[in-house]
mmCIF file of C-alpha atoms in Angstrom:
data_model
loop_
_atom_site.group_PDB
_atom_site.id
_atom_site.type_symbol
_atom_site.label_atom_id
_atom_site.label_comp_id
_atom_site.label_asym_id
_atom_site.label_seq_id
_atom_site.Cartn_x
_atom_site.Cartn_y
_atom_site.Cartn_z
ATOM 1 C CA MET A 1 66.797 40.115 40.954
ATOM 2 C CA ALA A 2 64.565 43.595 39.874
ATOM 3 C CA ILE A 3 65.093 45.566 42.328
ATOM 4 C CA SER A 4 61.428 46.827 43.897
ATOM 5 C CA ASN A 5 60.023 50.380 43.478
ATOM 6 C CA ILE A 6 60.420 50.636 47.163
ATOM 7 C CA ASN A 7 64.127 50.373 46.684
ATOM 8 C CA GLN A 8 64.262 52.367 43.531
ATOM 9 C CA LEU A 9 62.604 54.734 45.295
ATOM 10 C CA LEU A 10 65.351 54.684 47.736
ATOM 11 C CA ILE A 11 67.931 54.813 46.122
ATOM 12 C CA ARG A 12 67.023 57.854 43.885
ATOM 13 C CA ASN A 13 67.622 59.635 47.203
ATOM 14 C CA LEU A 14 70.471 57.808 48.418
ATOM 15 C CA GLU A 15 72.538 61.283 48.665
ATOM 16 C CA ALA A 16 70.009 62.066 51.305
ATOM 17 C CA LEU A 17 70.000 59.328 53.226
ATOM 18 C CA VAL A 18 73.468 60.247 55.156
ATOM 19 C CA ALA A 19 74.061 58.274 58.881
ATOM 20 C CA THR A 20 76.714 56.647 61.331
ATOM 21 C CA ARG A 21 74.949 53.799 61.867
ATOM 22 C CA PRO A 22 71.657 53.283 59.738
ATOM 23 C CA LEU A 23 69.402 50.646 60.790
ATOM 24 C CA LEU A 24 66.831 49.574 57.896
ATOM 25 C CA VAL A 25 63.352 47.944 59.016
ATOM 26 C CA ASN A 26 61.636 45.048 57.224
ATOM 27 C CA ILE A 27 63.398 46.448 53.601
ATOM 28 C CA ALA A 28 63.639 43.622 51.394
ATOM 29 C CA ASP A 29 67.391 43.687 49.603
ATOM 30 C CA ASP A 30 67.455 43.150 46.045
ATOM 31 C CA GLY A 31 70.708 44.951 45.328
ATOM 32 C CA PHE A 32 69.738 48.353 47.117
ATOM 33 C CA ILE A 33 72.188 47.280 50.463
ATOM 34 C CA ALA A 34 75.208 47.082 48.501
ATOM 35 C CA GLN A 35 74.396 50.599 46.723
ATOM 36 C CA TYR A 36 73.740 51.713 49.717
ATOM 37 C CA LEU A 37 77.362 50.824 51.306
ATOM 38 C CA ALA A 38 79.238 51.880 48.120
ATOM 39 C CA GLN A 39 77.542 55.587 48.369
ATOM 40 C CA HIS A 40 77.903 55.867 52.097
ATOM 41 C CA SER A 41 82.322 53.907 53.178
ATOM 42 C CA VAL A 42 81.374 54.014 56.506
ATOM 43 C CA ILE A 43 78.413 53.812 57.486
ATOM 44 C CA GLN A 44 77.827 50.033 59.672
ATOM 45 C CA LEU A 45 74.016 49.055 58.991
ATOM 46 C CA ASP A 46 71.732 47.111 60.747
ATOM 47 C CA SER A 47 68.873 46.103 58.832
ATOM 48 C CA TYR A 48 65.997 44.157 61.103
ATOM 49 C CA HIS A 49 63.330 41.998 59.475
ATOM 50 C CA SER A 50 60.372 40.473 61.505
ATOM 51 C CA ASN A 51 60.254 37.775 58.310
ATOM 52 C CA TYR A 52 62.351 35.234 57.780
ATOM 53 C CA ALA A 53 62.993 34.756 54.770
ATOM 54 C CA GLU A 54 63.943 38.975 53.890
ATOM 55 C CA TYR A 55 66.847 38.295 57.126
ATOM 56 C CA GLN A 56 67.646 35.899 55.279
ATOM 57 C CA ALA A 57 67.799 37.121 52.370
ATOM 58 C CA THR A 58 70.392 40.078 54.306
ATOM 59 C CA LYS A 59 72.328 37.677 56.194
ATOM 60 C CA ARG A 60 73.980 36.229 52.878
ATOM 61 C CA ILE A 61 75.003 39.091 52.536
ATOM 62 C CA ALA A 62 77.852 38.225 54.594
ATOM 63 C CA ASN A 63 79.769 41.777 54.440
ATOM 64 C CA PRO A 64 80.930 42.613 57.819
ATOM 65 C CA ARG A 65 79.474 46.486 57.882
ATOM 66 C CA VAL A 66 75.950 44.347 57.864
ATOM 67 C CA GLN A 67 74.249 43.258 61.233
ATOM 68 C CA SER A 68 71.052 41.240 60.441
ATOM 69 C CA HIS A 69 68.567 40.495 62.510
ATOM 70 C CA PHE A 70 64.982 38.513 63.599
ATOM 71 C CA ALA A 71 62.585 38.897 66.377
ATOM 72 C CA VAL A 72 60.053 39.706 67.422
ATOM 73 C CA GLN A 73 61.208 43.172 68.751
ATOM 74 C CA TYR A 74 64.562 44.549 67.860
ATOM 75 C CA GLN A 75 66.420 45.831 70.500
ATOM 76 C CA ALA A 76 69.363 47.788 69.654
ATOM 77 C CA LYS A 77 72.939 47.516 71.215
ATOM 78 C CA SER A 78 73.776 51.148 69.916
ATOM 79 C CA ARG A 79 71.561 53.575 69.748
ATOM 80 C CA HIS A 80 70.609 54.230 65.298
ATOM 81 C CA ASP A 81 71.227 57.930 63.934
ATOM 82 C CA LEU A 82 68.884 56.843 60.536
ATOM 83 C CA ALA A 83 65.642 54.489 60.113
ATOM 84 C CA ILE A 84 64.446 52.883 56.825
ATOM 85 C CA ILE A 85 61.221 51.644 57.706
ATOM 86 C CA HIS A 86 58.836 50.036 54.949
ATOM 87 C CA PHE A 87 55.450 51.150 55.938
ATOM 88 C CA PRO A 88 53.726 47.370 56.445
ATOM 89 C CA LYS A 89 50.786 46.129 54.986
ATOM 90 C CA SER A 90 49.258 46.565 58.881
ATOM 91 C CA LYS A 91 48.283 49.450 60.088
ATOM 92 C CA ALA A 92 47.869 48.364 63.401
ATOM 93 C CA GLU A 93 51.983 46.820 63.154
ATOM 94 C CA PHE A 94 53.181 50.416 62.010
ATOM 95 C CA GLY A 95 52.644 52.314 65.329
ATOM 96 C CA PHE A 96 53.884 49.265 66.601
ATOM 97 C CA THR A 97 56.948 49.497 64.825
ATOM 98 C CA LEU A 98 57.159 53.092 66.311
ATOM 99 C CA ALA A 99 56.759 52.746 69.592
ATOM 100 C CA MET A 100 59.110 49.810 69.321
ATOM 101 C CA LEU A 101 61.894 52.053 67.812
ATOM 102 C CA ALA A 102 62.212 54.366 69.341
ATOM 103 C CA GLU A 103 64.077 53.380 72.387
ATOM 104 C CA SER A 104 66.500 52.440 69.911
ATOM 105 C CA MET A 105 67.134 55.766 67.891
ATOM 106 C CA LEU A 106 69.084 58.617 68.851
ATOM 107 C CA GLU A 107 67.183 61.947 70.051
ATOM 108 C CA ASP A 108 67.716 63.856 66.894
ATOM 109 C CA ALA A 109 67.861 60.978 64.477
ATOM 110 C CA THR A 110 66.000 61.098 60.967
ATOM 111 C CA ILE A 111 63.242 58.808 60.580
ATOM 112 C CA ILE A 112 62.336 57.868 56.922
ATOM 113 C CA ILE A 113 59.241 55.770 55.472
ATOM 114 C CA VAL A 114 58.949 54.639 52.389
ATOM 115 C CA GLY A 115 55.903 52.353 50.898
ATOM 116 C CA GLU A 116 53.268 51.860 47.597
ATOM 117 C CA ASN A 117 50.589 53.880 47.527
ATOM 118 C CA LYS A 118 47.892 51.069 47.816
ATOM 119 C CA GLY A 119 49.521 49.932 50.676
ATOM 120 C CA GLY A 120 47.986 52.869 52.833
ATOM 121 C CA ILE A 121 51.629 54.806 53.109
ATOM 122 C CA LYS A 122 49.377 57.980 52.004
ATOM 123 C CA SER A 123 47.894 57.573 55.998
ATOM 124 C CA ALA A 124 51.426 57.156 57.258
ATOM 125 C CA ALA A 125 50.911 61.442 58.555
ATOM 126 C CA LYS A 126 48.228 60.229 60.865
ATOM 127 C CA LEU A 127 48.967 56.668 62.361
ATOM 128 C CA SER A 128 52.631 58.290 63.344
ATOM 129 C CA HIS A 129 51.196 61.673 65.190
ATOM 130 C CA ASP A 130 51.246 59.260 68.696
ATOM 131 C CA TYR A 131 55.286 59.017 67.504
ATOM 132 C CA LEU A 132 56.377 61.631 65.833
ATOM 133 C CA THR A 133 56.443 64.961 65.987
ATOM 134 C CA PHE A 134 56.038 65.548 62.448
ATOM 135 C CA CYS A 135 56.081 62.871 59.100
ATOM 136 C CA ASN A 136 56.037 65.083 55.526
ATOM 137 C CA LYS A 137 55.910 63.826 52.584
ATOM 138 C CA VAL A 138 59.467 65.020 50.695
ATOM 139 C CA ASP A 139 59.593 62.461 47.272
ATOM 140 C CA ASN A 140 56.744 60.173 45.657
ATOM 141 C CA ALA A 141 57.811 57.910 42.921
ATOM 142 C CA ARG A 142 57.212 54.575 41.027
ATOM 143 C CA HIS A 143 54.128 55.177 42.714
ATOM 144 C CA CYS A 144 55.619 54.797 45.667
ATOM 145 C CA LEU A 145 56.041 57.628 49.177
ATOM 146 C CA MET A 146 58.849 58.656 50.895
ATOM 147 C CA TYR A 147 58.108 60.678 54.577
ATOM 148 C CA ILE A 148 60.710 62.030 56.366
ATOM 149 C CA GLY A 149 59.763 62.807 60.446
ATOM 150 C CA ARG A 150 61.352 62.250 63.917
ATOM 151 C CA PHE A 151 60.723 61.007 67.100
ATOM 152 C CA LYS A 152 58.912 63.112 69.807
ATOM 153 C CA ALA A 153 61.418 63.083 73.272
ATOM 154 C CA SER A 154 59.811 61.199 75.827
ATOM 155 C CA LEU A 155 57.420 58.525 74.748
ATOM 156 C CA ALA A 156 56.272 55.726 76.994
ATOM 157 C CA HIS A 157 58.780 53.050 76.864
ATOM 158 C CA PHE A 158 58.077 50.002 74.674
ATOM 159 C CA ASP A 159 56.258 47.319 76.573
ATOM 160 C CA LEU A 160 55.100 44.372 74.071
ATOM 161 C CA GLU A 161 52.770 43.119 75.990
ATOM 162 C CA LYS A 162 50.400 46.537 75.482
ATOM 163 C CA PHE A 163 50.103 45.387 71.722
ATOM 164 C CA TYR A 164 48.556 42.317 72.063
ATOM 165 C CA LYS A 165 44.700 41.118 71.648
ATOM 166 C CA TYR A 166 42.568 39.203 73.339
ATOM 167 C CA TYR A 167 39.781 37.236 72.025
ATOM 168 C CA SER A 168 38.323 33.511 72.508
ATOM 169 C CA ILE A 169 36.626 31.198 70.501
ATOM 170 C CA GLN A 170 34.360 28.806 70.645
ATOM 171 C CA ILE A 171 34.328 25.390 68.673
ATOM 172 C CA GLN A 172 32.168 23.470 69.353
ATOM 173 C CA GLU A 173 32.807 22.171 72.396
ATOM 174 C CA LYS A 174 35.957 24.244 73.290
ATOM 175 C CA GLN A 175 36.205 27.316 74.016
ATOM 176 C CA LEU A 176 39.921 28.842 73.101
ATOM 177 C CA GLN A 177 41.990 31.657 74.486
ATOM 178 C CA VAL A 178 43.958 33.478 70.908
ATOM 179 C CA ALA A 179 46.526 36.539 71.565
ATOM 180 C CA ALA A 180 47.755 38.024 68.531
ATOM 181 C CA LEU A 181 50.591 40.163 67.497
ATOM 182 C CA PRO A 182 49.706 43.013 65.192
ATOM 183 C CA GLY A 183 49.695 41.833 60.758
ATOM 184 C CA VAL A 184 49.208 38.533 62.758
ATOM 185 C CA PHE A 185 46.740 36.888 60.671
ATOM 186 C CA SER A 186 43.323 36.211 62.998
ATOM 187 C CA GLN A 187 44.442 39.501 64.851
ATOM 188 C CA ASN A 188 41.197 39.886 66.112
ATOM 189 C CA ALA A 189 39.270 36.928 65.786
ATOM 190 C CA LEU A 190 38.496 33.667 63.864
ATOM 191 C CA ASP A 191 39.104 33.846 60.188
ATOM 192 C CA ILE A 192 36.482 31.254 58.402
ATOM 193 C CA GLY A 193 39.080 29.600 56.778
ATOM 194 C CA THR A 194 39.968 28.707 60.065
ATOM 195 C CA GLU A 195 36.755 27.397 60.724
ATOM 196 C CA VAL A 196 35.503 25.930 57.972
ATOM 197 C CA LEU A 197 39.230 23.782 58.317
ATOM 198 C CA LEU A 198 38.533 22.980 62.075
ATOM 199 C CA ALA A 199 34.703 20.910 61.023
ATOM 200 C CA HIS A 200 37.022 18.925 58.594
ATOM 201 C CA LEU A 201 39.419 17.778 60.556
ATOM 202 C CA PRO A 202 40.596 14.194 60.358
ATOM 203 C CA GLU A 203 38.733 12.104 63.012
ATOM 204 C CA LYS A 204 41.257 10.488 64.404
ATOM 205 C CA MET A 205 44.962 12.637 65.156
ATOM 206 C CA SER A 206 47.769 11.093 66.715
ATOM 207 C CA GLY A 207 51.681 11.287 66.505
ATOM 208 C CA LYS A 208 54.595 14.439 65.452
ATOM 209 C CA VAL A 209 51.275 17.060 63.504
ATOM 210 C CA LEU A 210 52.706 19.992 61.505
ATOM 211 C CA ASP A 211 50.614 23.698 61.509
ATOM 212 C CA PHE A 212 51.901 25.351 58.759
ATOM 213 C CA GLY A 213 52.119 29.226 58.642
ATOM 214 C CA CYS A 214 50.617 29.007 62.411
ATOM 215 C CA GLY A 215 49.818 32.487 62.404
ATOM 216 C CA ALA A 216 48.261 33.298 65.908
ATOM 217 C CA GLY A 217 48.480 29.269 66.389
ATOM 218 C CA VAL A 218 44.215 28.962 66.847
ATOM 219 C CA ILE A 219 44.570 25.248 64.843
ATOM 220 C CA ALA A 220 47.073 23.809 66.495
ATOM 221 C CA ALA A 221 45.916 24.632 70.162
ATOM 222 C CA TYR A 222 42.371 23.128 69.132
ATOM 223 C CA ILE A 223 44.604 20.523 67.833
ATOM 224 C CA ALA A 224 46.105 20.179 71.047
ATOM 225 C CA THR A 225 43.299 20.682 72.433
ATOM 226 C CA MET A 226 41.207 18.336 71.177
ATOM 227 C CA TYR A 227 44.170 14.916 70.525
ATOM 228 C CA PRO A 228 46.641 15.173 73.369
ATOM 229 C CA GLU A 229 48.548 12.759 72.270
ATOM 230 C CA THR A 230 49.775 14.656 69.528
ATOM 231 C CA LYS A 231 52.976 16.945 69.260
ATOM 232 C CA LEU A 232 52.548 20.366 67.742
ATOM 233 C CA SER A 233 55.349 21.630 65.475
ATOM 234 C CA LEU A 234 54.161 25.490 64.756
ATOM 235 C CA VAL A 235 55.789 27.124 61.614
ATOM 236 C CA ASP A 236 55.788 30.318 59.891
ATOM 237 C CA VAL A 237 57.866 33.239 58.216
ATOM 238 C CA SER A 238 56.616 35.397 60.666
ATOM 239 C CA ALA A 239 58.506 36.674 63.826
ATOM 240 C CA LEU A 240 55.382 37.950 65.485
ATOM 241 C CA ALA A 241 53.272 35.411 64.168
ATOM 242 C CA LEU A 242 55.520 32.688 66.195
ATOM 243 C CA HIS A 243 56.010 34.372 69.148
ATOM 244 C CA SER A 244 51.766 35.096 68.956
ATOM 245 C CA ALA A 245 51.182 31.361 68.177
ATOM 246 C CA GLN A 246 53.105 30.798 71.474
ATOM 247 C CA LYS A 247 51.810 32.885 73.426
ATOM 248 C CA THR A 248 48.222 31.414 72.288
ATOM 249 C CA LEU A 249 49.337 28.315 73.483
ATOM 250 C CA THR A 250 50.265 28.968 76.463
ATOM 251 C CA LEU A 251 46.924 30.566 77.974
ATOM 252 C CA ASN A 252 45.549 27.577 76.494
ATOM 253 C CA GLN A 253 47.803 25.359 78.822
ATOM 254 C CA LEU A 254 49.266 23.569 75.725
ATOM 255 C CA THR A 255 53.086 23.491 74.584
ATOM 256 C CA GLY A 256 54.320 23.310 71.027
ATOM 257 C CA GLU A 257 57.615 23.489 69.039
ATOM 258 C CA TYR A 258 57.895 26.859 67.021
ATOM 259 C CA ILE A 259 60.111 27.327 63.970
ATOM 260 C CA ALA A 260 60.647 30.120 61.844
ATOM 261 C CA SER A 261 61.775 28.887 58.287
ATOM 262 C CA ASP A 262 60.864 30.249 54.786
ATOM 263 C CA SER A 263 58.289 27.675 53.338
ATOM 264 C CA LEU A 264 59.976 24.034 54.840
ATOM 265 C CA SER A 265 63.339 25.435 54.759
ATOM 266 C CA ASN A 266 64.060 24.726 57.999
ATOM 267 C CA VAL A 267 61.397 22.137 58.700
ATOM 268 C CA GLN A 268 63.847 18.273 59.374
ATOM 269 C CA GLU A 269 61.188 15.909 60.705
ATOM 270 C CA ARG A 270 58.827 14.015 59.486
ATOM 271 C CA TYR A 271 55.340 14.205 60.351
ATOM 272 C CA ASP A 272 51.675 11.927 60.706
ATOM 273 C CA PHE A 273 49.560 15.237 59.719
ATOM 274 C CA VAL A 274 50.418 17.975 59.008
ATOM 275 C CA ILE A 275 47.160 21.251 58.806
ATOM 276 C CA SER A 276 47.347 24.067 57.447
ATOM 277 C CA ASN A 277 45.402 27.394 56.450
ATOM 278 C CA PRO A 278 48.493 28.577 54.255
ATOM 279 C CA PRO A 279 48.957 31.412 53.391
ATOM 280 C CA PHE A 280 48.854 33.802 50.162
ATOM 281 C CA HIS A 281 49.331 37.338 50.869
ATOM 282 C CA GLN A 282 52.701 39.590 50.214
ATOM 283 C CA GLY A 283 53.003 42.627 50.783
ATOM 284 C CA VAL A 284 49.685 43.738 48.776
ATOM 285 C CA LYS A 285 50.020 41.566 45.656
ATOM 286 C CA THR A 286 48.436 38.600 45.854
ATOM 287 C CA HIS A 287 51.325 35.299 45.974
ATOM 288 C CA TYR A 288 50.972 31.749 45.524
ATOM 289 C CA ALA A 289 54.226 30.728 45.562
ATOM 290 C CA ALA A 290 55.291 30.141 48.827
ATOM 291 C CA THR A 291 52.153 27.245 48.907
ATOM 292 C CA GLU A 292 52.788 26.243 45.998
ATOM 293 C CA LEU A 293 55.934 25.473 47.140
ATOM 294 C CA PHE A 294 55.163 24.017 50.519
ATOM 295 C CA LEU A 295 52.694 21.529 48.365
ATOM 296 C CA ALA A 296 55.308 20.715 46.185
ATOM 297 C CA GLN A 297 58.058 19.631 49.142
ATOM 298 C CA ILE A 298 56.163 18.652 51.806
ATOM 299 C CA LYS A 299 55.564 15.609 51.199
ATOM 300 C CA GLN A 300 59.940 14.849 51.716
ATOM 301 C CA ASN A 301 58.702 15.602 55.379
ATOM 302 C CA LEU A 302 55.667 13.200 56.111
ATOM 303 C CA HIS A 303 55.092 10.072 57.100
ATOM 304 C CA LYS A 304 54.269 7.144 55.307
ATOM 305 C CA ASN A 305 50.836 6.873 56.354
ATOM 306 C CA ALA A 306 50.676 10.488 56.625
ATOM 307 C CA CYS A 307 47.187 12.713 56.164
ATOM 308 C CA ILE A 308 47.578 16.397 54.824
ATOM 309 C CA THR A 309 44.377 18.377 55.304
ATOM 310 C CA ILE A 310 44.332 22.216 53.882
ATOM 311 C CA VAL A 311 41.885 24.853 53.211
ATOM 312 C CA ALA A 312 42.158 27.487 50.787
ATOM 313 C CA ASN A 313 39.807 30.228 48.858
ATOM 314 C CA SER A 314 37.939 28.201 46.813
ATOM 315 C CA PHE A 315 38.916 29.547 43.931
ATOM 316 C CA LEU A 316 42.819 28.430 44.335
ATOM 317 C CA LYS A 317 43.006 25.315 42.189
ATOM 318 C CA TYR A 318 45.762 23.585 44.995
ATOM 319 C CA ALA A 319 43.845 19.860 44.385
ATOM 320 C CA PRO A 320 45.707 19.400 41.255
ATOM 321 C CA ILE A 321 49.456 19.942 42.946
ATOM 322 C CA MET A 322 48.095 18.313 46.224
ATOM 323 C CA GLU A 323 47.860 15.646 43.498
ATOM 324 C CA LYS A 324 50.690 15.183 41.227
ATOM 325 C CA ALA A 325 53.103 16.072 44.669
ATOM 326 C CA ILE A 326 51.534 13.863 47.158
ATOM 327 C CA GLY A 327 49.082 11.581 45.942
ATOM 328 C CA LYS A 328 45.034 11.422 45.388
ATOM 329 C CA THR A 329 43.329 13.911 46.863
ATOM 330 C CA LYS A 330 40.131 14.621 48.231
ATOM 331 C CA THR A 331 37.642 17.575 48.047
ATOM 332 C CA LEU A 332 35.854 17.304 51.304
ATOM 333 C CA ALA A 333 33.592 20.108 51.814
ATOM 334 C CA VAL A 334 33.760 23.959 49.853
ATOM 335 C CA GLU A 335 31.561 25.935 52.343
ATOM 336 C CA LYS A 336 31.023 29.533 52.463
ATOM 337 C CA GLY A 337 33.819 30.311 49.911
ATOM 338 C CA PHE A 338 36.716 28.066 51.154
ATOM 339 C CA ALA A 339 36.926 24.320 50.022
ATOM 340 C CA ILE A 340 39.040 21.760 52.428
ATOM 341 C CA TYR A 341 41.935 19.304 50.408
ATOM 342 C CA GLN A 342 42.843 16.178 52.123
ATOM 343 C CA CYS A 343 45.427 13.836 50.278
ATOM 344 C CA ASP A 344 45.571 10.930 52.589
ATOM 345 C CA LEU A 345 48.553 8.504 52.344
ATOM 346 C CA ASN A 346 47.327 5.870 53.908
ATOM 347 C CA ASN A 347 44.020 6.302 52.396
ATOM 348 C CA ASN A 348 42.137 5.157 55.380
ATOM 349 C CA SER A 349 40.864 8.364 57.625
ATOM 350 C CA LEU A 350 39.598 10.515 55.334
ATOM 351 C CA LYS A 351 36.564 12.521 56.270
ATOM 352 C CA ASN A 352 33.386 11.339 54.492
ATOM 353 C CA ASN A 353 31.289 14.039 53.112
#
């Protein structure tokens, strides 16, 4: 596996990353951790991820000196003297991350922030003003930047609830309450793709329903409201998304099963309906592999008469993938730059244009 630009920047600074109990925050491992452990033979390292796939990759290291964590928020058992933070694509999530970490750090702990130039890291000093006494640039290589800082002495106790954004949406005659944490898709408002998708759901739904890439839970909440006899499973790679989705369903007095999964890795059941506004962005780059893998593998999780409906940017040609992997696929609509694709294995509930 090629070492990322961010980790190359960290590796060239390995000697300076001196600590007894360092914490890595959303640092994807591609060999960096092994080099870090080799350079500093006495450290006990914790690696926290809000991304389940990256958490699984770190967990596979299986080194007693490495503890891997996946959760909506990190809470240390022993305080850390160093944190290395991957600057997130959401600037709001950066403030969330700093606020979350403050109570897990020693008073004189060093804070390292790394990220790609085009990912917004140049705003790290400005965005960290409420949390850090200073945030200074210390290195620049491989189109990436590294900053160093230190937490302010007395910061407010971290309250996850304060970072939620709430809004209401009206879809046909149904009104729903939505809750979303920073960095979660559709954090501030209903996105156009989901709006188009909800207008082209199957006319009748019952049984087990899978919402793949659930985000803040808008799709699942709408389905449960319109079709109360359905049993919902919500899947996402993000701990923040899953927590948001659970909050959204609770606000609307709904329930579901929440599954952290790298694509379909932890999805075990078969479903009558699969509905998805699948993700195609990861970090600051555009990736289609996760959605293409989902479409290629989803048939194993479908009942024989199941129906799958997805929305995608109209330039993403997912219909041929669905045709090959699942069965005959129909384009239900192309609206507002989005296309709705549906494959009905029973061929009886395809919604007419």
